Coordinates of C-alpha atoms in Angstrom, one line a residue:
S1 CA 38.6 105.9 96.9
G2 CA 40.3 109.2 96.5
E3 CA 41.7 108.0 93.0
L4 CA 41.5 110.6 90.4
T5 CA 39.9 109.1 87.2
S6 CA 38.7 110.3 83.8
L7 CA 40.8 113.5 84.1
E8 CA 41.5 113.5 80.2
R9 CA 37.8 114.7 79.6
F10 CA 38.5 118.1 81.3
E11 CA 40.0 121.0 79.7
W12 CA 40.6 122.9 82.8
I13 CA 41.5 121.4 86.2
V14 CA 41.9 123.2 89.6
E15 CA 44.2 121.6 92.1
A16 CA 43.3 122.9 95.4
T17 CA 44.6 120.5 98.1
G18 CA 48.3 121.5 97.8
K19 CA 49.3 117.8 98.0
S20 CA 52.3 116.9 95.7
R21 CA 50.8 113.4 95.0
V22 CA 47.6 114.8 93.8
L23 CA 49.4 117.2 91.6
G24 CA 51.5 114.5 90.1
D25 CA 48.3 112.2 89.5
I26 CA 46.8 115.3 87.6
L27 CA 49.9 115.8 85.4
Q28 CA 50.0 112.0 84.5
R29 CA 46.3 111.6 83.9
S30 CA 44.9 114.8 82.4
G31 CA 44.4 115.0 78.9
S32 CA 46.6 116.6 76.0
G33 CA 46.1 120.4 75.8
S34 CA 44.7 120.6 79.4
T35 CA 45.3 123.5 81.6
V36 CA 46.0 123.0 85.3
L37 CA 45.4 125.9 87.9
L38 CA 47.3 125.6 91.2
L39 CA 45.5 126.9 94.1
G40 CA 46.8 124.8 97.0
L41 CA 49.9 125.4 99.0
P42 CA 52.3 124.0 99.8
Y43 CA 53.8 121.9 97.0
A44 CA 57.3 121.7 98.8
D45 CA 59.8 119.4 97.3
Q46 CA 57.7 118.6 94.2
H47 CA 59.8 116.9 91.3
I48 CA 57.9 117.0 88.2
G49 CA 59.2 115.7 84.8
L50 CA 58.7 118.5 82.6
E51 CA 57.6 115.7 79.9
A52 CA 54.4 115.4 81.7
I53 CA 53.8 119.0 80.7
V54 CA 55.6 119.7 77.4
A55 CA 55.0 116.3 75.5
Y56 CA 51.3 116.6 76.2
D57 CA 51.0 120.3 75.6
R58 CA 49.7 121.0 79.2
A59 CA 49.7 124.4 80.8
V60 CA 50.2 124.8 84.5
I61 CA 49.3 128.1 86.1
G62 CA 49.9 129.3 89.6
T63 CA 47.7 131.8 91.3
V64 CA 50.2 133.9 93.4
G65 CA 50.1 137.3 92.1
S66 CA 46.6 137.2 90.7
S67 CA 44.7 140.3 90.4
K68 CA 41.2 141.3 92.0
Q69 CA 39.6 140.9 88.6
D70 CA 41.0 137.3 88.4
F71 CA 39.3 136.4 91.7
R72 CA 36.1 138.3 90.7
D73 CA 36.1 136.1 87.6
A74 CA 36.9 132.9 89.3
L75 CA 34.0 133.6 91.8
Q76 CA 31.6 133.9 88.9
V77 CA 32.7 130.7 87.5
L78 CA 32.6 129.0 90.9
A79 CA 28.8 129.6 90.9
S80 CA 28.3 127.2 88.0
I81 CA 30.5 124.4 89.3
D82 CA 29.2 121.5 91.3
T83 CA 31.4 121.6 94.4
S84 CA 29.2 119.0 96.4
R85 CA 32.1 116.5 96.5
L86 CA 34.0 119.1 98.5
L87 CA 31.4 119.9 101.0
H88 CA 30.2 116.8 102.3
T89 CA 32.7 116.1 105.2
T90 CA 32.0 118.6 108.0
F91 CA 32.4 118.4 111.5
R92 CA 31.4 120.6 114.5
L93 CA 34.2 122.5 116.2
E94 CA 34.0 120.2 119.1
E95 CA 34.6 117.1 116.9
Y96 CA 38.0 118.4 115.8
Q97 CA 39.6 115.1 116.7
Q98 CA 37.3 113.1 114.3
A99 CA 38.2 115.9 111.8
I100 CA 41.9 115.2 112.0
A101 CA 41.3 111.5 111.6
A102 CA 39.4 112.1 108.5
V103 CA 42.2 114.3 107.0
K104 CA 44.9 111.6 107.9
S105 CA 42.7 108.9 106.5
Q106 CA 42.5 110.7 103.1
S107 CA 39.0 109.6 102.9
S108 CA 37.7 112.9 101.7
L109 CA 39.1 115.8 99.3
K110 CA 38.1 118.4 101.9
V111 CA 37.4 118.3 105.6
M112 CA 35.8 121.3 107.2
L113 CA 35.0 122.5 110.7
T114 CA 32.0 124.6 111.5
S115 CA 31.2 126.5 114.7
D116 CA 27.4 126.5 113.7
P117 CA 26.0 123.3 115.0
V118 CA 22.8 123.7 112.7
S119 CA 24.9 123.7 109.5
V120 CA 26.1 120.0 110.1

């Protein structure tokens, strides 16, 4: 359904879509004391009520300016995270029109194109 649910149970949340609506949902639904890492761009014209951060003791961290070690650490952690929900909507390069339609329908968190017909 695309709805973010049960976010209050997570201490760390990574937002990688860059969609203002998703970030707003995360800031409203994440638990007190949670940390949100922003990886997606752009977040243009995002209006965030600071009470969504301050009143619930949330931390928001951007990734611009991260060091090589930060990325190495993130890659190590990534190996232990189940990313299968992000990897199931894949189209061959020739199917780019279906991929664009899938992005517009917002039916998947991520839509990917591959030039390798074996991987689909």
